mmCIF file of C-alpha atoms in Angstrom:
data_model
loop_
_atom_site.group_PDB
_atom_site.id
_atom_site.type_symbol
_atom_site.label_atom_id
_atom_site.label_comp_id
_atom_site.label_asym_id
_atom_site.label_seq_id
_atom_site.Cartn_x
_atom_site.Cartn_y
_atom_site.Cartn_z
ATOM 1 C CA MET Y 1189 0.000 0.000 0.000
ATOM 2 C CA GLU Y 1190 1.325 3.425 -0.990
ATOM 3 C CA PRO Y 1191 1.627 6.001 1.796
ATOM 4 C CA VAL Y 1192 -0.849 8.865 1.579
ATOM 5 C CA PRO Y 1193 1.028 12.147 1.201
ATOM 6 C CA GLY Y 1194 0.358 14.685 3.927
ATOM 7 C CA PRO Y 1195 0.024 18.417 3.553
ATOM 8 C CA PRO Y 1196 3.088 20.310 2.374
ATOM 9 C CA ALA Y 1197 5.373 21.320 5.227
ATOM 10 C CA LYS Y 1198 5.733 24.948 4.133
ATOM 11 C CA MET Y 1199 3.566 27.438 2.270
ATOM 12 C CA THR Y 1200 4.738 30.658 0.634
ATOM 13 C CA VAL Y 1201 3.187 33.937 1.727
ATOM 14 C CA THR Y 1202 4.056 36.736 -0.690
ATOM 15 C CA PHE Y 1203 3.568 40.477 -0.318
ATOM 16 C CA PRO Y 1204 4.210 41.556 -3.938
ATOM 17 C CA ARG Y 1205 3.610 45.279 -3.351
ATOM 18 C CA MET Y 1206 6.317 45.220 -0.665
ATOM 19 C CA GLY Y 1207 8.627 42.842 -2.508
ATOM 20 C CA LEU Y 1208 8.590 40.345 0.380
ATOM 21 C CA ALA Y 1209 7.985 36.608 0.598
ATOM 22 C CA CYS Y 1210 8.533 33.916 3.191
ATOM 23 C CA GLU Y 1211 7.662 30.326 3.907
ATOM 24 C CA VAL Y 1212 5.287 29.562 6.764
ATOM 25 C CA ASP Y 1213 4.119 26.329 8.357
ATOM 26 C CA TYR Y 1214 0.952 24.576 7.189
ATOM 27 C CA ASP Y 1215 -2.024 25.635 9.354
ATOM 28 C CA ASP Y 1216 -0.258 28.679 10.861
ATOM 29 C CA THR Y 1217 -2.504 31.678 11.237
ATOM 30 C CA LEU Y 1218 -1.094 34.709 9.484
ATOM 31 C CA VAL Y 1219 -0.565 36.305 12.903
ATOM 32 C CA ASP Y 1220 1.348 33.205 14.113
ATOM 33 C CA ALA Y 1221 3.490 33.513 11.001
ATOM 34 C CA THR Y 1222 3.965 37.232 11.640
ATOM 35 C CA PHE Y 1223 5.362 36.454 15.080
ATOM 36 C CA ARG Y 1224 7.673 33.679 13.842
ATOM 37 C CA TYR Y 1225 8.777 35.027 10.481
ATOM 38 C CA ASP Y 1226 8.439 38.819 10.863
ATOM 39 C CA LEU Y 1227 5.719 39.264 8.243
ATOM 40 C CA PRO Y 1228 4.654 42.882 7.652
ATOM 41 C CA ILE Y 1229 1.272 42.484 9.381
ATOM 42 C CA ARG Y 1230 0.448 44.368 12.570
ATOM 43 C CA TYR Y 1231 -2.096 42.994 15.030
ATOM 44 C CA ARG Y 1232 -3.543 43.789 18.410
ATOM 45 C CA CYS Y 1233 -6.546 41.873 19.768
ATOM 46 C CA GLU Y 1234 -6.226 38.512 17.935
ATOM 47 C CA ARG Y 1235 -10.006 38.061 18.366
ATOM 48 C CA ALA Y 1236 -11.385 39.518 15.101
ATOM 49 C CA VAL Y 1237 -12.491 42.711 16.810
ATOM 50 C CA CYS Y 1238 -9.993 45.551 16.267
ATOM 51 C CA THR Y 1239 -9.273 45.045 12.497
ATOM 52 C CA THR Y 1240 -5.624 46.076 12.958
ATOM 53 C CA CYS Y 1241 -4.621 42.998 10.930
ATOM 54 C CA LEU Y 1242 -6.886 43.730 7.942
ATOM 55 C CA THR Y 1243 -5.323 42.134 4.881
ATOM 56 C CA GLU Y 1244 -6.232 42.075 1.204
ATOM 57 C CA VAL Y 1245 -5.968 38.649 -0.408
ATOM 58 C CA LEU Y 1246 -4.597 39.220 -3.920
ATOM 59 C CA GLU Y 1247 -4.400 35.492 -4.791
ATOM 60 C CA GLY Y 1248 -4.987 32.217 -2.989
ATOM 61 C CA MET Y 1249 -8.167 32.871 -0.984
ATOM 62 C CA GLU Y 1250 -8.906 29.160 -1.418
ATOM 63 C CA HIS Y 1251 -5.698 28.406 0.514
ATOM 64 C CA LEU Y 1252 -6.937 30.170 3.650
ATOM 65 C CA SER Y 1253 -9.340 28.805 6.235
ATOM 66 C CA PRO Y 1254 -12.922 30.009 5.758
ATOM 67 C CA PRO Y 1255 -13.957 33.012 7.864
ATOM 68 C CA ASN Y 1256 -15.500 32.101 11.205
ATOM 69 C CA GLU Y 1257 -18.673 33.809 12.441
ATOM 70 C CA ARG Y 1258 -16.862 36.526 14.404
ATOM 71 C CA GLU Y 1259 -14.559 37.438 11.503
ATOM 72 C CA SER Y 1260 -17.481 37.455 9.051
ATOM 73 C CA GLN Y 1261 -19.450 39.798 11.307
ATOM 74 C CA THR Y 1262 -16.509 42.164 11.796
ATOM 75 C CA LEU Y 1263 -15.758 42.297 8.068
ATOM 76 C CA LYS Y 1264 -19.436 42.955 7.355
ATOM 77 C CA THR Y 1265 -19.561 45.710 9.993
ATOM 78 C CA ILE Y 1266 -16.635 47.594 8.449
ATOM 79 C CA GLY Y 1267 -17.916 47.082 4.904
ATOM 80 C CA ALA Y 1268 -14.877 45.076 3.805
ATOM 81 C CA ALA Y 1269 -14.549 43.863 0.235
ATOM 82 C CA PRO Y 1270 -14.969 40.091 -0.292
ATOM 83 C CA ASN Y 1271 -11.207 39.617 -0.733
ATOM 84 C CA TYR Y 1272 -10.325 41.157 2.656
ATOM 85 C CA ARG Y 1273 -9.545 38.986 5.685
ATOM 86 C CA LEU Y 1274 -8.378 39.447 9.265
ATOM 87 C CA ALA Y 1275 -4.934 37.875 9.541
ATOM 88 C CA CYS Y 1276 -5.545 36.814 13.140
ATOM 89 C CA GLN Y 1277 -8.300 34.465 11.967
ATOM 90 C CA CYS Y 1278 -6.777 32.966 8.775
ATOM 91 C CA SER Y 1279 -4.959 29.658 8.776
ATOM 92 C CA VAL Y 1280 -2.709 29.092 5.770
ATOM 93 C CA TYR Y 1281 -3.146 25.866 3.770
ATOM 94 C CA GLY Y 1282 -1.328 26.827 0.573
ATOM 95 C CA ASP Y 1283 0.498 29.638 -1.186
ATOM 96 C CA VAL Y 1284 -1.076 33.100 -0.923
ATOM 97 C CA ARG Y 1285 -0.350 36.620 -2.149
ATOM 98 C CA LEU Y 1286 -1.392 39.358 0.271
ATOM 99 C CA ASP Y 1287 -1.326 43.075 0.899
ATOM 100 C CA TYR Y 1288 -1.464 44.260 4.507
ATOM 101 C CA ILE Y 1289 -3.656 47.349 4.923
ATOM 102 C CA PRO Y 1290 -2.187 49.598 7.651
ATOM 103 C CA ILE Y 1291 -4.475 51.596 9.929
ATOM 104 C CA THR Y 1292 -3.535 54.826 8.096
ATOM 105 C CA ASP Y 1293 -4.178 53.400 4.609
ATOM 106 C CA PRO Y 1294 -6.896 55.346 2.749
ATOM 107 C CA ARG Y 1295 -8.504 52.029 1.732
ATOM 108 C CA ARG Y 1296 -9.785 51.800 5.323
ATOM 109 C CA LYS Y 1297 -11.745 55.043 5.154
ATOM 110 C CA PRO Y 1298 -15.455 54.757 4.426
ATOM 111 C CA ALA Y 1299 -16.506 55.941 1.002
ATOM 112 C CA GLY Y 1300 -18.604 59.063 0.611
ATOM 113 C CA PRO Y 1301 -22.286 58.814 -0.381
ATOM 114 C CA ASN Y 1302 -21.431 59.180 -4.096
ATOM 115 C CA ASP Y 1303 -18.392 56.918 -4.108
ATOM 116 C CA ASN Y 1304 -17.997 53.204 -4.459
ATOM 117 C CA PRO Y 1305 -17.056 51.565 -1.152
ATOM 118 C CA VAL Y 1306 -13.311 51.410 -0.697
ATOM 119 C CA LEU Y 1307 -13.389 48.401 1.609
#
């Protein structure tokens, strides 16, 4: 009987707009990976409340764990685009390309009444 291959040991997380990439462990949350590998993601509460770790998923959404109820509610409350996630809630199961959205980034500001939503 052939052995069943397990998940890959390392996944690549790339931040193309920053020119950074690193390998992280399978099933790490992005915040776990930030702590271990110095990813450019800031975080505070780690409970899907503060949105400090708001991240845009450029590619590989299917390689992240699905949003839990708390993350879904928080993203809905802030009017986040469908490709935004909270890094503290995402486990990595494959290669992803991300863009961290700092607190001061204009993409976090609500759109005016005549604008398309930014988030």
